[in-house]
Structure formats: structure tokens, C-alpha cells
Amino acid sequence: MALLEVHDLVKLYGRSKILDKVSFTLGKGIHGLIGPNGAGKTTTLKVLLGLTNANAGNVRIFGLDVPKESERVLERVGVLHENPRLPSWATGRQFLRYVASLKHASSAEEILNAARTADIDYALDKSIGVYSAGMTQRIGFAAALIGNPELIFLDEPTANLDPLGRIDIWNRVKELQDEKGVNFVISTHALFELEKVCQDVVILHQGTVLDQGTIEELTARYSALEYRVRVDNSTLLISDFSKSKTVQTAEAQDGEVVVSVRNPEVFFRELSRFIQETKSNLTDIKSCRFTLEDIFVEAFRRKLKE
Amino acid sequence: MRKFVRVVAWELKNIARFPIVEVLLALLVFQVMSSTLVNARSISRTYFPFDEFPQGLMLSDLVRQIATDLAGAFISTSFIGVVSATMLFSYQYETGLTKFYMSLPIKRTNFFLAKLLACFLVPFLMLVAVGCTAELFLNPVSVLFLFSAPMVLARALLIIGEMVLFVIAVSISLSILSHNTAVSFISSLAILYGLTLVSGSIGVPILPPASFSQGLWSFLFYSQRDFWSTYPGWTGAGTLALTPTVTLILLVVSYFYFSRRLNL
């Protein structure tokens, strides 16, 4: 059974369409929800949590209908909103106790474990009002962990954290998935960090799903394959490749020619022909790894071309 | 039910950030001073309809004192009611706290009712406390009288509750519909104190607090028959029915908007 199913979701704010027939299905694991600003990521999360009503379409989480059965869904779900605003008058411990009491998980040990996992146990007796932005983020993360959730929604989970804190949060996410089987849906712009933990990605653009797939599938779909070629006559090589049908782009960068290709076999044939014809020296050739950011950029480049 | 109680307790703690005891003491001092001044008739005051009531009724002076004191305290405690309602609804919405709370497993209906109860309890208990303490200080006989007739006390509490609920309903509806702390706070106070002035100037005690003092008077000392014979027509009916009707309409509209249409 799918963990989360979204069908033809439409959301209007006034006359503007924020979500336009958004559909995707997610199974177990860590999933990324990515897209540029205004793509509809946060609105999608709000609809998934029953915080905002969709104008059309339906959402099922654990097979339960949202928003009709939101309360039952939320008992099994943890949430960390973007830039969380939490009750500044309460201490971290009071706040976690309150969250725990609504999630039928009021044992002190469980609260402490969640705080330890989020690395905020040292400040539990301080008022949230004196927390730094990073500490607030961590106590919000701890709150999301309470009640042994099966699925956790994280919206920009590392937005206010320092580099070490960011690494730490991603490690915790990976550990929770590996050790406890907790599933995640993560909306973030930190693609470089996300790709280290997530299995698949939904790319949103202007309220529609631009693409969805595992990192491997998307890499195969968008990539190309990018090579860095070092030859002694790079200008001539760029000019030669401009006539090629398999080379998508070729540009000079730091004394190398960065070439994006469709078909590697054809590319290598054309490269060897060029070397033979021009008697150039090939000093180095490297295959570049395609990152999630590259996939993201390439997906948008193609969309714009359409 | 357990979750509901937890939310009420949590929201009461939230309101308790305010120096409630200090405000209570300040209100008490204000109450004693204003009552003393009103009794001395040295200053002009809000219109109280029982000024026109036939004199010579049993304990009329005593009741007049109670009603005057509580009506005065009502105006002050309304302020606390408005602050509580605005804080729990529009301020939490504006700062994003509502979004967080609604991501916890609790039904919107229970969340709304828990907040409503927390908003209601604070000014209600303050009004009762200020009223009783002021009476004890100003006129101990009236307290003895109230406690010697439990039904009278129950009726007085009922009217106090009804009036406080009216204040809360005005403020909650403005908070939910405007989503804006400043707008809901200022407009709630403007409406509530505007009603006081309008009631005073046109001499028709339809809505609180003028209707409050009239309600106290009539509930405490007039039998239903006496009441209708003294105040025939829509004014009398309004005193009894209009406040709860308006309150109910405001709360129902607020509830439906909060539970069905509020996008967080």
C-alpha cells in the first residue's frame, strides 16, 4: 500500500491557481519535494496535513482520507514547519510535554529521547523565547519525533542551522529511516544535502508536477552525461561540437571544455575524429557526476524550451 | 475529552503570562474608587436603566449597589476578555502558532471550543472575583444577601456569564475574520465601548453593559411578570433575548469559519 497518494489536487487562492492537478504517489522511504520559490511545495504540505482545504482532488495518507480523517492521520505523523513559530512563553520541556500529551506519548523518557535525537536536551528547561533560531528549529524537530511517527513532514528542516547542525540533522534523518523505518517527506532548497539521504524526488513547478522519480531514474532521464575535456585547442573543439547533434552544450571553463551530451558513444566517436583530423593533444577527460541540482536545472531548462 | 482539557489548560497557562493577579488588584482598586464616586454622585456616569425604576422596593438600594458595581467591573474585565480572545485567535494565527497547533492530532471543533472556554474563564472568574470582593469591601450586607439566596446568586452568575460570553464572541469573531491582531483588538474595544456610549445616549439598554445592569436588576428582583409589566415591548424582550442571540450568531459564524474555511 502506498504511504501517501495525491490525486489531481487543485488549490486556488482568490483567482490564482497555486496547485493545478498535482498528482503523485509515495511509498516508504525518504522523499524530496523540490521546486523553485512559489512552486507550491508548502501549499502541498499544508493540504497533506489538512491545514488548508483543496478546491479539488483528494489526498490519502496511510489509506486514510485527508481532511476527513486528519486527526487519525496526525496521530501517526510528525511535522516541522518552515521557520517554526513556537510558544515563546513555555520551556522546551513544557512544550514537548504538551505535544506528547496530545499524541498519547507522555512518558518523560520518550520526551527526553526525542530531545536527545534533536540534540536539544541540554536546553529543555530554558524558555523557548530565549532560544536561537537554530535551537527553535531543533525543538521543533524534537516535537516532530514525539509519538513514534511513521511519517514526518519536514519543511526546510535545515534553514536556520549552521553547517555542522545541517549535517547533524541529515544524519539523524538517515538514522531514523535506517534504524526505525521512519518515512520522510522533505521540502527543501538544499538539494546538495537532500540527495545524500533521499530516494526519490517530486519536482514541482508553478503548481504542477514537473517530474517524479528516483534519483537514478531522474539522472538517466535528464543527464546526460557531462564530460570535462582538456585539449590544446579548446576553441576549435567548441566550434566543432557546435555542429554536433549529440552534443547539447559545449563551453570553456577553467581551461577545459565542459560538454553535455545525449549519446556518449556518438560523442566519443566525434571526439576521436576531431583529434585525428586536427592532430590535437587530448590531455585529460573526466566524466562529471550529475547532482540533484543539475537534474533540477536541466528539468527546468527543458520545461522552458517547451 | 482528555485532549480538550489539555488544550484548555495550555491556553490558560498562555493567558496567565499576563500579570492576572496584579490586574485583578488594579481592577479592584478602580472598582472601589469608582463605586464610591458614583455613590457620591459627584461625577456623571454610564446610563443605568434602574435609575428609572420605581423606588421603595425591598432592598432596592442594595441591589442597585451590586448591579452598579458589577456593571462597572464588567467594563474593565471586558478589556481582559478582548486581550485573551485576540491573543488566542488572531495573534496565534498571525505568528503561525495556529498552524503548528493544528498540525497536532486534535479536531478543529475541540480546538475552537477549548480556546473559547479558556478565553471565557479568565474574564468570568475575574469579574466574579472583583464583584464579590468589591461588594465585600463596600457593602458586606449585599454579599450576605447573595449567599443567603442561592438562586439569586446562580442567576447573577448566569447573567455575568452571558455578558462575558458576548464580549468574547465579539472579539473572537473579529479575530477569526480579520486574521489581524491590531484590527481585532482595536475594533473589539471600539464596538464594545461604542455600545456602552450608544446605550447611554439613546437610553435603550439592548446590549451589554447597559443590558447587563438591567438584566441583573430584573433577574435578581423582579419576577417575570413584574419584569414584563415594567418593560413591555421589544426593549424588555431585547434585554433577555438579544444578547444571547447576537452572541450565538457570532459564535456560530466564527466556529464555521474556523473549522471549515480557515486556511492556515
Coordinates of C-alpha atoms in Angstrom, one line a residue:
Chain A
M1 CA 0.0 0.0 0.0
A2 CA 1.2 3.5 -0.9
L3 CA 2.2 5.6 2.1
L4 CA 0.8 8.8 0.5
E5 CA -1.4 9.3 -2.5
V6 CA -2.2 12.6 -4.0
H7 CA -4.7 12.8 -6.9
D8 CA -5.5 15.9 -9.1
L9 CA -5.0 18.4 -6.3
V10 CA -6.2 21.9 -7.1
K11 CA -5.8 24.8 -4.8
L12 CA -6.9 28.4 -5.6
Y13 CA -6.1 31.5 -3.6
G14 CA -8.5 34.0 -4.9
R15 CA -8.1 33.8 -8.7
S16 CA -4.6 32.4 -8.7
K17 CA -4.1 28.7 -9.1
I18 CA -1.4 27.6 -6.6
L19 CA -1.8 23.9 -7.3
D20 CA -3.0 22.6 -10.6
K21 CA -3.9 18.9 -10.8
V22 CA -1.0 17.8 -8.7
S23 CA -0.7 14.0 -8.5
F24 CA 1.9 11.8 -7.1
T25 CA 2.3 8.6 -5.0
L26 CA 5.0 8.0 -2.4
G27 CA 6.0 4.7 -0.8
K28 CA 8.2 4.1 2.2
G29 CA 11.5 5.9 2.4
I30 CA 12.8 9.4 2.3
H31 CA 11.2 11.6 -0.4
G32 CA 12.1 15.1 -1.6
L33 CA 9.7 17.7 -2.6
I34 CA 11.6 20.3 -4.6
G35 CA 10.9 23.2 -6.8
P36 CA 11.6 26.9 -7.1
N37 CA 10.1 29.5 -4.8
G38 CA 6.3 29.7 -5.4
A39 CA 6.2 26.2 -7.0
G40 CA 3.6 25.1 -4.4
K41 CA 5.7 23.0 -2.1
T42 CA 4.5 24.5 1.2
T43 CA 0.9 24.6 0.0
T44 CA 1.1 21.0 -1.0
L45 CA 2.3 20.1 2.5
K46 CA -0.4 22.2 4.1
V47 CA -3.1 20.3 2.1
L48 CA -1.5 17.0 3.0
L49 CA -1.7 17.9 6.7
G50 CA -5.3 19.2 6.4
L51 CA -4.3 22.7 7.3
T52 CA -5.7 24.0 4.0
N53 CA -8.6 22.7 2.1
A54 CA -8.1 21.8 -1.5
N55 CA -10.6 23.1 -4.1
A56 CA -10.5 19.7 -5.9
G57 CA -8.7 16.4 -5.7
N58 CA -8.0 14.1 -2.9
V59 CA -5.3 13.0 -0.5
R60 CA -4.9 9.7 1.3
I61 CA -2.2 9.1 3.9
F62 CA -1.9 5.5 5.3
G63 CA -5.0 4.9 3.2
L64 CA -6.9 7.5 5.3
D65 CA -8.7 10.4 3.8
V66 CA -7.4 13.9 4.5
P67 CA -9.0 16.1 5.7
K68 CA -11.9 13.9 6.8
E69 CA -9.7 11.7 8.9
S70 CA -7.0 14.2 9.7
E71 CA -6.9 13.6 13.4
R72 CA -6.1 9.9 12.9
V73 CA -3.5 10.7 10.3
L74 CA -1.9 13.4 12.5
E75 CA -1.6 10.9 15.4
R76 CA 0.8 8.9 13.2
V77 CA 2.6 11.9 11.6
G78 CA 5.2 14.4 12.8
V79 CA 5.6 17.9 11.3
L80 CA 8.3 20.5 11.3
H81 CA 7.1 23.7 9.6
E82 CA 9.4 26.2 7.8
N83 CA 10.7 28.7 10.3
P84 CA 8.6 27.2 13.1
R85 CA 7.0 29.7 15.5
L86 CA 6.6 28.0 18.8
P87 CA 5.1 29.3 22.2
S88 CA 7.8 31.6 23.4
W89 CA 6.5 31.6 27.0
A90 CA 6.9 27.9 27.6
T91 CA 10.1 26.0 28.3
G92 CA 11.2 23.3 25.9
R93 CA 10.2 20.6 28.3
Q94 CA 6.7 22.0 28.9
F95 CA 6.2 22.4 25.1
L96 CA 7.3 18.8 24.4
R97 CA 5.1 17.5 27.2
Y98 CA 2.1 19.3 25.7
V99 CA 2.8 17.8 22.3
A100 CA 3.3 14.4 23.9
S101 CA 0.0 14.6 25.8
L102 CA -1.9 15.2 22.5
K103 CA -0.1 12.3 20.9
H104 CA -0.7 9.8 23.7
A105 CA 3.0 9.7 24.5
S106 CA 3.5 11.4 27.7
S107 CA 6.4 9.4 29.2
A108 CA 9.3 11.5 30.3
E109 CA 11.7 9.1 28.7
E110 CA 10.2 9.4 25.3
I111 CA 10.3 13.2 25.6
L112 CA 13.9 13.1 26.6
N113 CA 14.8 10.7 23.8
A114 CA 13.2 13.0 21.2
A115 CA 15.1 15.9 22.6
R116 CA 18.3 13.9 22.6
T117 CA 17.8 12.9 19.0
A118 CA 17.3 16.5 18.0
D119 CA 20.3 17.5 20.2
I120 CA 18.3 20.0 22.3
D121 CA 18.2 18.1 25.6
Y122 CA 20.7 20.5 27.2
A123 CA 18.2 23.4 26.9
L124 CA 14.9 21.8 27.8
D125 CA 14.4 23.9 30.9
K126 CA 15.0 27.2 29.2
S127 CA 12.2 29.2 27.8
I128 CA 11.7 28.9 24.1
G129 CA 11.7 32.7 23.9
V130 CA 15.4 32.8 24.6
Y131 CA 16.3 30.0 22.1
S132 CA 18.2 30.9 19.0
A133 CA 16.7 30.3 15.6
G134 CA 18.7 27.0 15.3
M135 CA 17.6 25.9 18.8
T136 CA 13.9 26.6 17.9
Q137 CA 14.4 24.5 14.8
R138 CA 15.8 21.7 16.9
I139 CA 13.0 21.8 19.5
G140 CA 10.5 21.8 16.5
F141 CA 12.3 18.7 15.2
A142 CA 12.1 17.1 18.6
A143 CA 8.3 17.8 18.7
A144 CA 8.0 16.1 15.3
L145 CA 9.7 13.0 16.6
I146 CA 7.3 12.6 19.6
G147 CA 4.8 9.7 19.5
N148 CA 6.9 7.4 17.3
P149 CA 5.5 8.8 14.0
E150 CA 5.6 6.6 10.9
L151 CA 5.9 9.6 8.6
I152 CA 7.5 13.0 9.2
F153 CA 7.0 16.1 7.1
L154 CA 9.9 18.5 7.1
D155 CA 9.7 21.9 5.5
E156 CA 13.1 23.4 5.1
P157 CA 14.5 21.5 8.1
T158 CA 18.0 23.0 8.0
A159 CA 17.0 26.6 7.2
N160 CA 18.3 28.1 10.4
L161 CA 21.1 25.7 11.2
D162 CA 24.9 26.2 11.0
P163 CA 26.8 23.8 8.7
L164 CA 27.5 21.3 11.5
G165 CA 23.9 21.4 12.6
R166 CA 22.8 20.8 9.0
I167 CA 25.0 17.7 8.7
D168 CA 23.7 16.5 12.0
I169 CA 20.0 16.8 11.1
W170 CA 20.5 15.0 7.8
N171 CA 22.4 12.2 9.6
R172 CA 19.6 11.9 12.1
V173 CA 17.0 11.7 9.3
K174 CA 19.1 8.9 7.7
E175 CA 19.5 7.1 11.0
L176 CA 15.7 7.3 11.8
Q177 CA 15.0 5.8 8.4
D178 CA 17.6 3.1 8.7
E179 CA 17.0 2.1 12.3
K180 CA 13.3 2.8 12.9
G181 CA 11.9 2.8 9.4
V182 CA 10.6 6.3 9.8
N183 CA 9.5 7.8 6.5
F184 CA 10.1 11.4 5.5
V185 CA 8.7 13.9 3.0
I186 CA 11.2 16.8 2.9
S187 CA 10.6 20.1 1.2
T188 CA 13.9 22.0 0.8
H189 CA 16.1 24.1 -1.5
A190 CA 19.2 22.4 -0.1
L191 CA 19.4 19.9 -2.9
F192 CA 23.1 19.0 -2.4
E193 CA 22.2 17.8 1.1
L194 CA 18.9 16.3 0.2
E195 CA 20.3 14.0 -2.5
K196 CA 22.6 12.3 0.1
V197 CA 19.5 11.0 2.0
C198 CA 16.5 10.8 -0.2
Q199 CA 15.5 8.0 -2.5
D200 CA 13.1 9.8 -4.8
V201 CA 12.0 13.3 -5.6
V202 CA 8.9 15.1 -6.8
I203 CA 9.7 18.3 -8.8
L204 CA 7.1 21.0 -8.6
H205 CA 6.9 23.9 -10.9
Q206 CA 4.1 26.6 -11.0
G207 CA 1.7 24.3 -9.1
T208 CA 2.2 21.3 -11.3
V209 CA 4.4 18.2 -11.1
L210 CA 7.2 18.6 -13.5
D211 CA 8.6 15.2 -12.8
Q212 CA 8.9 12.4 -10.3
G213 CA 11.3 9.5 -9.9
T214 CA 14.2 8.1 -8.0
I215 CA 17.5 9.9 -8.2
E216 CA 18.8 7.2 -10.6
E217 CA 15.7 7.5 -12.9
L218 CA 16.0 11.3 -13.0
T219 CA 19.7 11.2 -13.6
A220 CA 19.1 8.8 -16.5
R221 CA 16.3 11.0 -17.8
Y222 CA 18.0 14.4 -17.6
S223 CA 21.6 13.8 -17.6
A224 CA 23.5 13.5 -20.0
L225 CA 26.2 12.9 -19.2
E226 CA 28.6 15.6 -18.8
Y227 CA 32.3 15.4 -19.6
R228 CA 35.3 17.7 -19.0
V229 CA 37.7 17.5 -21.8
R230 CA 41.2 19.1 -21.8
V231 CA 42.6 19.6 -25.3
D232 CA 45.2 22.0 -26.5
N233 CA 42.8 23.6 -29.0
S234 CA 39.6 24.1 -27.0
T235 CA 38.2 26.9 -29.2
L236 CA 38.3 24.7 -32.2
L237 CA 36.7 21.8 -30.3
I238 CA 33.8 24.0 -29.1
S239 CA 33.3 25.2 -32.7
D240 CA 33.4 21.6 -33.9
F241 CA 30.9 20.5 -31.3
S242 CA 28.5 23.3 -32.1
K243 CA 27.7 21.3 -35.3
S244 CA 27.2 18.0 -33.5
K245 CA 23.8 16.6 -33.0
T246 CA 24.7 14.6 -29.8
V247 CA 26.4 17.5 -28.0
Q248 CA 23.9 19.6 -26.3
T249 CA 26.2 22.3 -24.9
A250 CA 30.0 22.8 -25.0
E251 CA 31.6 25.7 -23.2
A252 CA 35.1 26.6 -21.9
Q253 CA 35.5 26.5 -18.2
D254 CA 38.8 26.8 -16.3
G255 CA 40.9 25.7 -19.3
E256 CA 38.6 22.7 -20.0
V257 CA 35.7 22.2 -22.3
V258 CA 32.6 21.1 -20.4
V259 CA 30.4 19.1 -22.8
S260 CA 26.9 17.9 -22.2
V261 CA 26.0 15.0 -24.4
R262 CA 23.0 12.9 -25.3
N263 CA 24.7 9.8 -26.6
P264 CA 28.1 9.0 -25.1
E265 CA 29.1 6.5 -27.9
V266 CA 28.5 9.1 -30.7
F267 CA 30.3 11.7 -28.6
F268 CA 33.4 9.6 -28.2
R269 CA 33.4 8.8 -31.9
E270 CA 33.2 12.5 -32.8
L271 CA 35.9 13.4 -30.2
S272 CA 38.3 10.9 -31.7
R273 CA 37.5 12.1 -35.2
F274 CA 38.3 15.6 -34.1
I275 CA 41.6 14.6 -32.5
Q276 CA 42.7 12.7 -35.6
E277 CA 41.6 15.5 -38.0
T278 CA 43.1 18.4 -36.1
K279 CA 46.0 16.4 -34.6
S280 CA 45.2 17.9 -31.2
N281 CA 46.5 16.6 -27.9
L282 CA 43.9 15.1 -25.5
T283 CA 45.5 15.5 -22.1
D284 CA 42.5 14.7 -19.8
I285 CA 38.9 13.6 -20.0
K286 CA 36.6 13.2 -16.9
S287 CA 33.0 12.2 -16.5
C288 CA 31.1 14.6 -14.3
R289 CA 28.6 13.3 -11.7
F290 CA 25.2 14.7 -12.1
T291 CA 23.9 16.2 -8.9
L292 CA 20.2 16.7 -7.9
E293 CA 20.8 20.4 -8.6
D294 CA 21.9 19.6 -12.1
I295 CA 18.8 17.5 -12.6
F296 CA 16.7 20.3 -11.2
V297 CA 18.3 22.9 -13.5
E298 CA 18.1 20.5 -16.5
A299 CA 14.4 19.8 -15.9
F300 CA 13.6 23.5 -15.8
R301 CA 15.8 24.2 -18.9
R302 CA 13.7 21.6 -20.8
K303 CA 10.5 22.9 -19.5
L304 CA 11.4 26.4 -20.6
K305 CA 12.4 25.1 -24.1
E306 CA 8.9 23.7 -24.4
Chain B
M1 CA -12.1 14.8 26.4
R2 CA -8.6 14.4 27.8
K3 CA -7.1 16.3 24.8
F4 CA -9.7 19.0 25.2
V5 CA -8.8 19.5 28.9
R6 CA -5.1 19.6 28.0
V7 CA -5.7 22.3 25.4
V8 CA -7.8 24.4 27.8
A9 CA -5.1 24.1 30.5
W10 CA -2.4 25.0 28.0
E11 CA -4.3 28.1 26.7
L12 CA -5.0 29.2 30.3
K13 CA -1.3 29.0 31.0
N14 CA -0.7 31.0 27.9
I15 CA -3.1 33.8 29.1
A16 CA -1.5 33.5 32.6
R17 CA 1.6 35.1 31.1
F18 CA -0.2 38.3 31.9
P19 CA 0.0 39.6 35.4
I20 CA -3.6 38.5 36.2
V21 CA -3.3 39.0 40.0
E22 CA -1.9 42.5 39.5
V23 CA -4.6 43.4 37.0
L24 CA -7.2 41.9 39.4
L25 CA -5.9 44.2 42.2
A26 CA -5.9 47.2 40.0
L27 CA -9.4 46.5 38.9
L28 CA -10.5 46.1 42.5
V29 CA -9.0 49.5 43.4
F30 CA -10.6 51.1 40.4
Q31 CA -13.9 49.4 41.3
V32 CA -13.9 50.6 44.9
M33 CA -13.0 54.1 43.8
S34 CA -15.5 54.3 41.0
S35 CA -18.3 52.9 43.1
T36 CA -17.6 55.3 45.9
L37 CA -17.6 58.2 43.4
V38 CA -20.7 57.0 41.7
N39 CA -22.5 56.7 45.0
A40 CA -21.4 60.2 45.9
R41 CA -22.9 61.3 42.5
S42 CA -20.0 63.6 42.1
I43 CA -19.4 62.6 38.5
S44 CA -21.5 61.7 35.6
R45 CA -21.7 58.0 34.8
T46 CA -22.9 55.5 32.3
Y47 CA -26.6 55.2 31.8
F48 CA -28.1 52.6 34.1
P49 CA -31.7 51.8 33.4
F50 CA -32.7 51.0 37.0
D51 CA -32.3 54.8 37.7
E52 CA -35.9 54.9 36.4
F53 CA -37.2 52.0 38.4
P54 CA -39.9 52.6 40.9
Q55 CA -38.4 53.1 44.3
G56 CA -39.4 51.6 47.5
L57 CA -38.8 48.0 46.6
M58 CA -37.3 45.7 49.2
L59 CA -33.6 46.0 49.3
S60 CA -33.6 48.2 46.2
D61 CA -30.6 50.3 47.3
L62 CA -28.6 47.2 48.0
V63 CA -29.3 45.7 44.6
R64 CA -28.7 48.9 42.9
Q65 CA -25.2 48.9 44.5
I66 CA -24.5 45.4 43.4
A67 CA -25.6 46.0 39.9
T68 CA -23.7 49.2 39.6
D69 CA -20.5 47.7 40.9
L70 CA -20.7 44.6 38.7
A71 CA -21.5 46.7 35.6
G72 CA -18.6 48.9 36.3
A73 CA -16.3 45.9 36.8
F74 CA -17.7 44.4 33.6
I75 CA -16.4 47.3 31.5
S76 CA -12.9 46.7 32.9
T77 CA -12.9 43.0 32.7
S78 CA -14.1 43.2 29.1
F79 CA -10.6 44.6 28.3
I80 CA -9.1 41.3 29.7
G81 CA -11.6 39.3 27.7
V82 CA -10.7 41.1 24.5
V83 CA -7.0 40.7 25.2
S84 CA -7.4 36.9 25.8
A85 CA -9.6 36.3 22.7
T86 CA -7.3 38.4 20.4
M87 CA -4.2 36.6 21.8
L88 CA -5.6 33.1 21.4
F89 CA -7.1 33.6 18.0
S90 CA -5.7 36.4 15.8
Y91 CA -2.2 36.7 17.4
Q92 CA -1.6 32.9 17.2
Y93 CA -2.8 32.9 13.6
E94 CA -0.6 35.8 12.7
T95 CA 2.5 34.4 14.2
G96 CA 2.0 30.9 12.7
L97 CA 1.3 29.2 16.1
T98 CA -2.2 28.1 15.0
K99 CA -0.6 26.3 12.0
F100 CA 1.7 24.4 14.4
Y101 CA -1.1 23.6 16.9
M102 CA -3.4 22.4 14.1
S103 CA -0.7 20.0 13.0
L104 CA -1.2 18.2 16.2
P105 CA -3.9 15.5 16.4
I106 CA -6.9 17.4 17.6
K107 CA -10.1 18.2 15.9
R108 CA -10.7 21.8 14.9
T109 CA -14.0 21.7 16.8
N110 CA -12.3 20.7 20.1
F111 CA -9.5 23.2 19.5
F112 CA -12.0 26.1 18.9
L113 CA -14.1 25.1 21.9
A114 CA -11.1 24.7 24.2
K115 CA -9.9 28.2 23.2
L116 CA -13.3 29.6 23.7
L117 CA -13.6 28.2 27.2
A118 CA -10.1 29.5 28.1
C119 CA -11.0 33.0 26.8
F120 CA -14.3 32.9 28.7
L121 CA -13.0 31.6 32.1
V122 CA -10.4 34.3 32.7
P123 CA -12.7 37.4 32.5
F124 CA -15.6 35.5 34.0
L125 CA -13.6 34.5 37.1
M126 CA -12.1 37.9 37.3
L127 CA -15.5 39.6 37.1
V128 CA -16.9 37.3 39.8
A129 CA -13.8 37.8 42.0
V130 CA -13.8 41.6 41.6
G131 CA -17.5 41.8 42.0
C132 CA -17.6 39.7 45.2
T133 CA -14.5 41.3 46.7
A134 CA -15.7 44.8 45.9
E135 CA -19.1 44.0 47.4
L136 CA -17.5 42.5 50.5
F137 CA -15.4 45.7 50.9
L138 CA -18.1 48.2 50.0
N139 CA -21.2 46.5 51.2
P140 CA -20.9 43.3 53.2
V141 CA -24.6 43.1 53.6
S142 CA -25.1 42.5 49.9
V143 CA -22.8 39.5 50.0
L144 CA -24.7 38.0 52.8
F145 CA -27.8 38.6 50.9
L146 CA -26.4 36.9 47.7
F147 CA -25.3 33.9 49.6
S148 CA -28.5 33.6 51.6
A149 CA -30.4 33.2 48.4
P150 CA -28.6 30.7 46.2
M151 CA -30.9 31.1 43.3
V152 CA -30.2 34.8 43.2
L153 CA -26.5 34.0 43.2
A154 CA -27.0 31.5 40.4
R155 CA -28.9 34.0 38.3
A156 CA -26.3 36.6 38.9
L157 CA -23.6 34.2 37.7
L158 CA -25.7 33.3 34.7
I159 CA -26.0 36.9 33.7
I160 CA -22.3 37.5 34.3
G161 CA -21.5 34.5 32.1
E162 CA -23.9 35.7 29.4
M163 CA -22.4 39.1 29.3
V164 CA -18.8 37.9 29.3
L165 CA -19.6 35.5 26.5
F166 CA -20.9 38.4 24.5
V167 CA -17.6 40.2 24.8
I168 CA -15.7 37.1 23.9
A169 CA -17.9 36.4 20.9
V170 CA -17.4 39.9 19.5
S171 CA -13.7 39.6 19.9
I172 CA -13.3 36.1 18.6
S173 CA -15.4 36.7 15.5
L174 CA -13.4 39.8 14.7
S175 CA -10.1 37.9 15.4
I176 CA -11.0 35.0 13.1
L177 CA -12.5 37.0 10.3
S178 CA -9.7 39.7 10.2
H179 CA -6.7 37.4 11.0
N180 CA -5.1 40.6 12.3
T181 CA -4.2 41.3 15.9
A182 CA -4.4 45.1 15.7
V183 CA -7.6 45.2 13.8
S184 CA -9.4 42.7 16.0
F185 CA -8.1 44.3 19.3
I186 CA -9.0 47.9 18.3
S187 CA -12.3 47.1 16.7
S188 CA -13.4 44.8 19.5
L189 CA -12.8 47.6 22.0
A190 CA -14.3 50.2 19.8
I191 CA -17.5 48.1 19.3
L192 CA -17.8 47.2 23.0
Y193 CA -17.2 50.6 24.4
G194 CA -19.2 52.1 21.5
L195 CA -22.2 50.1 22.6
T196 CA -21.9 51.5 26.1
L197 CA -21.9 55.0 24.8
V198 CA -24.8 54.4 22.4
S199 CA -26.8 52.6 25.0
G200 CA -26.2 55.6 27.3
S201 CA -27.1 58.2 24.8
I202 CA -30.2 56.6 23.3
G203 CA -31.4 55.2 26.7
V204 CA -32.1 51.7 25.3
P205 CA -30.2 49.0 27.1
I206 CA -30.2 46.4 24.4
L207 CA -26.6 45.1 24.6
P208 CA -24.0 45.0 27.3
P209 CA -23.1 46.6 29.6
A210 CA -26.2 48.6 29.9
S211 CA -28.3 45.5 29.4
F212 CA -26.1 43.8 32.0
S213 CA -27.1 46.1 34.8
Q214 CA -30.7 45.9 33.7
G215 CA -30.6 42.2 33.5
L216 CA -29.1 41.9 36.9
W217 CA -31.8 44.1 38.3
S218 CA -34.6 42.3 36.7
F219 CA -33.3 38.8 37.3
L220 CA -32.5 39.5 40.8
F221 CA -35.5 41.3 42.0
Y222 CA -38.4 41.3 39.5
S223 CA -40.5 38.3 39.0
Q224 CA -41.0 37.6 35.3
R225 CA -44.5 39.1 35.5
D226 CA -43.2 42.2 37.1
F227 CA -40.4 42.4 34.6
W228 CA -42.7 42.3 31.6
S229 CA -45.2 44.7 33.1
T230 CA -42.4 47.2 33.8
Y231 CA -40.7 46.8 30.5
P232 CA -43.2 45.9 27.9
G233 CA -42.4 45.6 24.2
W234 CA -39.1 45.0 22.4
T235 CA -36.8 46.7 24.9
G236 CA -37.7 44.2 27.6
A237 CA -37.5 41.2 25.2
G238 CA -34.3 42.6 23.9
T239 CA -32.7 42.6 27.3
L240 CA -33.5 39.0 27.8
A241 CA -33.0 37.6 24.3
L242 CA -30.9 39.9 22.1
T243 CA -27.6 39.5 23.9
P244 CA -27.6 35.7 23.8
T245 CA -28.9 35.7 20.2
V246 CA -26.2 38.0 19.0
T247 CA -23.6 36.0 20.9
L248 CA -24.9 32.8 19.4
I249 CA -24.8 34.1 15.9
L250 CA -21.3 35.5 16.3
L251 CA -20.0 32.2 17.8
V252 CA -21.7 30.0 15.1
V253 CA -20.3 32.1 12.3
S254 CA -16.8 32.1 14.0
Y255 CA -17.0 28.3 14.5
F256 CA -17.9 27.5 10.9
Y257 CA -15.3 29.8 9.5
F258 CA -12.6 28.4 11.8
S259 CA -13.5 24.8 11.3
R260 CA -14.3 24.7 7.6
R261 CA -12.8 27.7 5.8
L262 CA -9.7 28.9 7.7
N263 CA -6.6 28.3 5.6
L264 CA -3.5 28.1 7.7

